[in-house]
Amino acid sequence: MVKHLALRIALVLLALGQLKPDARAADQSAPAASNVPGAPTPTLSPDRSISFTLRAPDARTVQVAGGDGLGAGPFPMTKDAEGMWRVTTPPAVPGFHYYWFVLDGVSVNDPSSETYFGYGRETSGVEVPEAGAEYYALTNVPHGELRAKWYLSKTTGEWRRAFVYTPPGYDGNPKTRYPVLILQHGAGENETGWTRQGRAQFILDNLVAAGKAKPMIVVMDCGYATRPGMPAVTFGPDTPLSDALLAFSTFEDVIIHDLIPAIDASYRTIADREHRAMAGLSMGGMETLFITLRHRDTFAYIASLSGPIVPNLNSNQSLGSVRPSDFDSKTAYEGAFANPAEFNRRVKLLWLGVGTAEPELFRAGIGAAAKALKTAGVQLVYFESHDTAHEWQTWRRDLNDLVPRLFR
Amino acid sequence: MVKHLALRIALVLLALGQLKPDARAADQSAPAASNVPGAPTPTLSPDRSISFTLRAPDARTVQVAGGDGLGAGPFPMTKDAEGMWRVTTPPAVPGFHYYWFVLDGVSVNDPSSETYFGYGRETSGVEVPEAGAEYYALTNVPHGELRAKWYLSKTTGEWRRAFVYTPPGYDGNPKTRYPVLILQHGAGENETGWTRQGRAQFILDNLVAAGKAKPMIVVMDCGYATRPGMPAVTFGPDTPLSDALLAFSTFEDVIIHDLIPAIDASYRTIADREHRAMAGLSMGGMETLFITLRHRDTFAYIASLSGPIVPNLNSNQSLGSVRPSDFDSKTAYEGAFANPAEFNRRVKLLWLGVGTAEPELFRAGIGAAAKALKTAGVQLVYFESHDTAHEWQTWRRDLNDLVPRLFR
């Protein structure tokens, strides 16, 4: 206890005095914005190379591993005489990258980093600035609020937490009503992803301040849901897509029967299809297409960000075995696109995006679907994020392109 | 990339199918509520013993260490033939305990746990239920909202984030105005502590639903602040208290000149001293007494939860060398208590609390100050949390006792 007390007191004083580490003026590197306050590493150099450290005098091997944008790791670290392991990686792709140390074979977080929910667990992350990209920065403009909203789900029988972004001026204009964007994270992530990793609230603030987007409410829920007593299904990479989509149907009920009514009851929404959008990234994009194309009476704006395309909802194919050429605009998504004129009249926006550095499964499938739909006469926006991978910088750019197109 | 993709797809499917691990009906143990969804360990047994696991086939030693309520650790783990390390600790004190693994000498988080900001970094935590204690549970009552509010500080020159709890019915009653409680975390923690570890929002929801507390706005800010260009001061455990308090004075300016005006401008507060309280735990209690006793024109309700008492703000003593007998009610806190009748007339509540299992420095100092103040005729509430340490269960109980006394 005395040791803990001394540690706590030391921490008070250290935190008070040393929140701002000395600037590394000599080599122009600086601690990453994603570090915990006061942590000197990781540091970013102007060329976007990243230096990592970990004190582990007794370790035999330490590596840095992480998201695609970090480069072709893992990167072996080397130990100095004081037991500090170090490595400087090659210049990284701009944006947010998950990372972790592999310490004698065990994946562990960097104590110097904030944590971000990804890969089904809390994970370290490093923010690599993109030159000239201010659109996701915390700038001197009016800011909305980010609200944690608890609501009871009849579908799951449990309280759920959604995050709700209300735009600048929401409280000050009590007669104004707003359109709603439901915005979903990817696999292994949760309802915190779009604001912690994606900085969605700042992208919205900046777009609204610049007059580029309509003020709107953004709702971010957790994309997993199970019914009470639902038997645990043992899925694997080879599981038929139809089984995965059966699981999505629980989330569909949460969105349609629980979340939307709770939001419309709690916030000053414009509660009709012309003022309701849904978008999601990766798994969230799959969920968005699955749910919105079944509920075109509920949503007029639809966006899938790097979301794998499912040619046949009822097939026994696995996701990995889908071929882009399987996509048939007449039959895909239960025939939602079979009558392009009707679709174009009802759906105000269909938006599909992908990063050019994403794996073939994403690029080829999304590109083929976009091409087939256009050929069939379905109006859509197809957006490519250049040189970014299946990572958050792609989805930040996506959101920055998408939001100005909503509710026009 | 392909490996990542396969991992991501597996995660989608795993997360969908296995969010609810099989109940361990046979031994009646269950995964801790503080685990990430689907993580099977740590598990809690009915006797409050905790079982931890970590897969680390190549590690030489692994231990579990953490907060006082876990018991007299660190607890050595033992490795089975598959490389899984395990230990079951003795029955723990109820409540929330920080913990971590010591893996070949390096402190690392448990990938199965959510993370909680403590000790100046993201840390694993385990929630140990207390029999019969429902007051901090997420129950079927109306819930307030928890809002992330960004505001620009003139004092620091930077945007800061505070969390603002608005009570149930806030949006539905646009003419109603509310009193404000400013509620601060401890050393090494931040503005997330009171809701992540402390569950303050649920304590408020339950008290309001039971009619035991007035609906109020609760504001939780980060207790660190540095002025632009402020030189880094190298503090240590032996630093004179007067230097620490000089650092508190920056936070004082943030509270008085930046935060309170921002809150009063953004929310329907009752913006007078009779409807404004400040409370804090440990370092936050030190800050509360330092700030509120200087600003009795701003605050009528004052609470220090396990906050070390500072007999002489201008002394060169270090915190560790303060003796309880040094406390003199005539001179302490710049003479704030010198005229007990005047103090009692102005200050509606002075509340001091401590856990009976806390270290001597806290218990003796707070107890001696409470006794000296009462002897001098200063009215106060002195609250003891039985058998809990310098940990969150003490502060949850404190809040549950304190909130019903506010704004009466």
mmCIF file of C-alpha atoms in Angstrom, chain A residues 1 4-5 7-20 36-37 55-56 58-60 66-68 98 103-104 106 108-109 111 113-115 117 119-122 138-141 143-150 152 158-159 171 187 189 201-202 224 226 232-237 244 247-248 266-267 283 319 357 359 361-362 390, chain B residues 1 4-5 7-20 36-37 55-56 58-60 66-68 98 103-104 106 108-109 111 113-115 117 119-122 138-141 143-150 152 158-159 171 187 189 201-202 224 226 232-237 244 247-248 266-267 283 319 357 359 361-362 390:
data_model
loop_
_atom_site.group_PDB
_atom_site.id
_atom_site.type_symbol
_atom_site.label_atom_id
_atom_site.label_comp_id
_atom_site.label_asym_id
_atom_site.label_seq_id
_atom_site.Cartn_x
_atom_site.Cartn_y
_atom_site.Cartn_z
ATOM 1 C CA MET A 1 0.000 0.000 0.000
ATOM 2 C CA HIS A 4 1.138 2.383 -4.266
ATOM 3 C CA LEU A 5 0.701 5.573 -2.318
ATOM 4 C CA LEU A 7 3.490 5.919 -6.822
ATOM 5 C CA ARG A 8 0.211 7.799 -6.765
ATOM 6 C CA ILE A 9 1.766 10.881 -5.225
ATOM 7 C CA ALA A 10 4.639 10.792 -7.665
ATOM 8 C CA LEU A 11 2.103 10.533 -10.452
ATOM 9 C CA VAL A 12 0.187 13.573 -9.204
ATOM 10 C CA LEU A 13 3.303 15.615 -9.282
ATOM 11 C CA LEU A 14 4.716 14.199 -12.478
ATOM 12 C CA ALA A 15 1.437 14.691 -14.247
ATOM 13 C CA LEU A 16 1.194 18.261 -13.077
ATOM 14 C CA GLY A 17 4.709 19.176 -14.022
ATOM 15 C CA GLN A 18 5.439 17.125 -17.057
ATOM 16 C CA LEU A 19 2.353 16.980 -19.206
ATOM 17 C CA LYS A 20 4.288 18.711 -21.932
ATOM 18 C CA VAL A 36 -1.280 9.289 -23.438
ATOM 19 C CA PRO A 37 -0.479 12.773 -22.094
ATOM 20 C CA ARG A 55 11.563 -0.870 -21.590
ATOM 21 C CA ALA A 56 11.904 -4.639 -21.159
ATOM 22 C CA ASP A 58 14.613 -9.267 -19.522
ATOM 23 C CA ALA A 59 12.816 -9.806 -22.846
ATOM 24 C CA ARG A 60 14.456 -11.936 -25.537
ATOM 25 C CA GLY A 66 0.013 -3.518 -36.638
ATOM 26 C CA GLY A 67 -2.259 -2.238 -39.380
ATOM 27 C CA ASP A 68 -1.356 -2.280 -43.069
ATOM 28 C CA TYR A 98 -3.576 0.064 -34.889
ATOM 29 C CA LEU A 103 6.956 -9.367 -26.475
ATOM 30 C CA ASP A 104 8.513 -12.824 -26.347
ATOM 31 C CA VAL A 106 2.792 -12.295 -26.787
ATOM 32 C CA VAL A 108 0.745 -6.551 -25.794
ATOM 33 C CA ASN A 109 -0.216 -2.889 -25.854
ATOM 34 C CA PRO A 111 1.739 1.656 -22.242
ATOM 35 C CA SER A 113 -0.502 4.836 -26.233
ATOM 36 C CA GLU A 114 -4.155 5.531 -25.681
ATOM 37 C CA THR A 115 -6.221 2.442 -26.461
ATOM 38 C CA PHE A 117 -11.205 -0.818 -29.594
ATOM 39 C CA TYR A 119 -9.599 -6.651 -33.290
ATOM 40 C CA GLY A 120 -12.080 -7.398 -30.521
ATOM 41 C CA ARG A 121 -9.885 -5.860 -27.825
ATOM 42 C CA GLU A 122 -8.356 -2.604 -26.638
ATOM 43 C CA LEU A 138 -10.170 19.795 -33.659
ATOM 44 C CA THR A 139 -10.291 23.358 -34.975
ATOM 45 C CA ASN A 140 -11.610 26.715 -33.779
ATOM 46 C CA VAL A 141 -15.157 26.229 -35.033
ATOM 47 C CA HIS A 143 -18.497 22.059 -31.851
ATOM 48 C CA GLY A 144 -21.343 19.653 -31.511
ATOM 49 C CA GLU A 145 -21.712 17.331 -28.569
ATOM 50 C CA LEU A 146 -21.159 13.606 -28.402
ATOM 51 C CA ARG A 147 -23.726 11.943 -26.166
ATOM 52 C CA ALA A 148 -23.777 8.453 -24.691
ATOM 53 C CA LYS A 149 -27.406 7.369 -24.903
ATOM 54 C CA TRP A 150 -28.635 4.217 -23.125
ATOM 55 C CA LEU A 152 -33.541 -0.697 -23.775
ATOM 56 C CA GLU A 158 -30.724 -5.656 -22.731
ATOM 57 C CA TRP A 159 -29.755 -2.005 -22.288
ATOM 58 C CA ASP A 171 -29.545 23.028 -27.609
ATOM 59 C CA ALA A 187 -15.605 -5.975 -37.456
ATOM 60 C CA GLU A 189 -14.608 -2.577 -33.407
ATOM 61 C CA GLN A 201 -17.493 14.472 -34.728
ATOM 62 C CA PHE A 202 -14.734 16.813 -35.937
ATOM 63 C CA TYR A 224 -23.464 -6.819 -32.681
ATOM 64 C CA THR A 226 -27.939 -11.478 -30.001
ATOM 65 C CA ALA A 232 -24.122 -19.745 -29.806
ATOM 66 C CA VAL A 233 -23.256 -20.462 -33.442
ATOM 67 C CA THR A 234 -19.678 -21.497 -34.083
ATOM 68 C CA PHE A 235 -18.687 -19.429 -37.099
ATOM 69 C CA GLY A 236 -15.427 -19.615 -38.963
ATOM 70 C CA PRO A 237 -13.998 -18.103 -42.141
ATOM 71 C CA ALA A 244 -23.643 -14.569 -41.103
ATOM 72 C CA ALA A 247 -26.960 -13.016 -37.437
ATOM 73 C CA PHE A 248 -27.171 -9.557 -39.076
ATOM 74 C CA SER A 266 -35.352 11.384 -27.577
ATOM 75 C CA TYR A 267 -34.081 13.857 -30.165
ATOM 76 C CA MET A 283 -18.780 -5.228 -41.737
ATOM 77 C CA LEU A 319 -17.138 -14.468 -47.955
ATOM 78 C CA ALA A 357 -4.580 0.001 -51.411
ATOM 79 C CA PRO A 359 -7.048 -6.091 -50.645
ATOM 80 C CA LEU A 361 -11.479 -8.937 -52.159
ATOM 81 C CA PHE A 362 -12.720 -5.456 -51.327
ATOM 82 C CA HIS A 390 -8.563 -1.091 -45.220
ATOM 83 C CA MET B 1 -2.727 -8.084 -45.865
ATOM 84 C CA HIS B 4 -5.202 -9.398 -41.713
ATOM 85 C CA LEU B 5 -8.201 -9.869 -43.913
ATOM 86 C CA LEU B 7 -8.345 -12.277 -39.197
ATOM 87 C CA ARG B 8 -10.909 -9.556 -39.724
ATOM 88 C CA ILE B 9 -13.378 -11.902 -41.350
ATOM 89 C CA ALA B 10 -12.896 -14.463 -38.607
ATOM 90 C CA LEU B 11 -13.487 -11.697 -36.094
ATOM 91 C CA VAL B 12 -16.736 -10.642 -37.744
ATOM 92 C CA LEU B 13 -18.019 -14.132 -37.535
ATOM 93 C CA LEU B 14 -16.650 -14.915 -34.116
ATOM 94 C CA ALA B 15 -18.041 -11.689 -32.711
ATOM 95 C CA LEU B 16 -21.437 -12.391 -34.186
ATOM 96 C CA GLY B 17 -21.626 -15.945 -32.991
ATOM 97 C CA GLN B 18 -19.793 -15.964 -29.726
ATOM 98 C CA LEU B 19 -20.545 -12.754 -27.909
ATOM 99 C CA LYS B 20 -22.055 -14.809 -25.125
ATOM 100 C CA VAL B 36 -14.340 -7.088 -23.404
ATOM 101 C CA PRO B 37 -17.424 -8.770 -24.935
ATOM 102 C CA ARG B 55 -1.504 -17.426 -23.201
ATOM 103 C CA ALA B 56 2.273 -16.944 -23.313
ATOM 104 C CA ASP B 58 7.516 -18.637 -24.308
ATOM 105 C CA ALA B 59 7.324 -16.524 -21.143
ATOM 106 C CA ARG B 60 9.488 -17.422 -18.147
ATOM 107 C CA GLY B 66 -2.931 -4.454 -9.193
ATOM 108 C CA GLY B 67 -4.917 -2.313 -6.783
ATOM 109 C CA ASP B 68 -5.047 -2.901 -3.028
ATOM 110 C CA TYR B 98 -7.004 -1.913 -11.543
ATOM 111 C CA LEU B 103 5.257 -10.649 -18.153
ATOM 112 C CA ASP B 104 8.978 -11.393 -17.840
ATOM 113 C CA VAL B 106 7.160 -5.918 -18.017
ATOM 114 C CA VAL B 108 1.235 -5.306 -19.645
ATOM 115 C CA ASN B 109 -2.538 -5.205 -19.958
ATOM 116 C CA PRO B 111 -6.162 -8.413 -23.713
ATOM 117 C CA SER B 113 -10.124 -6.642 -20.207
ATOM 118 C CA GLU B 114 -11.548 -3.294 -21.171
ATOM 119 C CA THR B 115 -9.075 -0.522 -20.336
ATOM 120 C CA PHE B 117 -7.286 5.309 -17.471
ATOM 121 C CA TYR B 119 -1.638 5.333 -13.191
ATOM 122 C CA GLY B 120 -1.194 7.709 -16.130
ATOM 123 C CA ARG B 121 -1.939 5.023 -18.705
ATOM 124 C CA GLU B 122 -4.667 2.705 -19.993
ATOM 125 C CA LEU B 138 -27.482 -0.042 -14.941
ATOM 126 C CA THR B 139 -31.102 -0.632 -13.927
ATOM 127 C CA ASN B 140 -34.530 -0.211 -15.505
ATOM 128 C CA VAL B 141 -34.948 3.452 -14.572
ATOM 129 C CA HIS B 143 -31.314 7.383 -17.718
ATOM 130 C CA GLY B 144 -29.564 10.679 -18.133
ATOM 131 C CA GLU B 145 -27.095 11.337 -20.916
ATOM 132 C CA LEU B 146 -23.345 11.604 -20.751
ATOM 133 C CA ARG B 147 -22.078 14.312 -23.086
ATOM 134 C CA ALA B 148 -18.558 15.027 -24.277
ATOM 135 C CA LYS B 149 -18.312 18.831 -24.319
ATOM 136 C CA TRP B 150 -15.366 20.593 -25.962
ATOM 137 C CA LEU B 152 -11.719 26.515 -25.410
ATOM 138 C CA GLU B 158 -6.197 24.815 -25.802
ATOM 139 C CA TRP B 159 -9.478 23.007 -26.423
ATOM 140 C CA ASP B 171 -34.251 17.581 -23.072
ATOM 141 C CA ALA B 187 -3.996 11.344 -9.694
ATOM 142 C CA GLU B 189 -6.691 9.292 -13.892
ATOM 143 C CA GLN B 201 -24.020 8.325 -14.186
ATOM 144 C CA PHE B 202 -25.809 5.221 -12.900
ATOM 145 C CA TYR B 224 -4.437 18.795 -15.131
ATOM 146 C CA THR B 226 -0.615 23.984 -17.869
ATOM 147 C CA ALA B 232 8.234 22.085 -17.065
ATOM 148 C CA VAL B 233 8.800 21.663 -13.326
ATOM 149 C CA THR B 234 10.481 18.460 -12.268
ATOM 150 C CA PHE B 235 8.421 17.288 -9.313
ATOM 151 C CA GLY B 236 9.081 14.279 -7.116
ATOM 152 C CA PRO B 237 7.655 12.838 -3.914
ATOM 153 C CA ALA B 244 2.218 21.358 -6.158
ATOM 154 C CA ALA B 247 0.359 23.939 -10.243
ATOM 155 C CA PHE B 248 -3.196 23.494 -8.906
ATOM 156 C CA SER B 266 -24.204 25.839 -22.764
ATOM 157 C CA TYR B 267 -26.595 24.238 -20.262
ATOM 158 C CA MET B 283 -5.853 14.580 -5.812
ATOM 159 C CA LEU B 319 2.872 15.534 1.273
ATOM 160 C CA ALA B 357 -8.764 0.344 4.760
ATOM 161 C CA PRO B 359 -3.315 4.076 4.216
ATOM 162 C CA LEU B 361 -1.667 9.149 5.538
ATOM 163 C CA PHE B 362 -5.237 9.487 4.315
ATOM 164 C CA HIS B 390 -7.978 3.983 -1.694
#
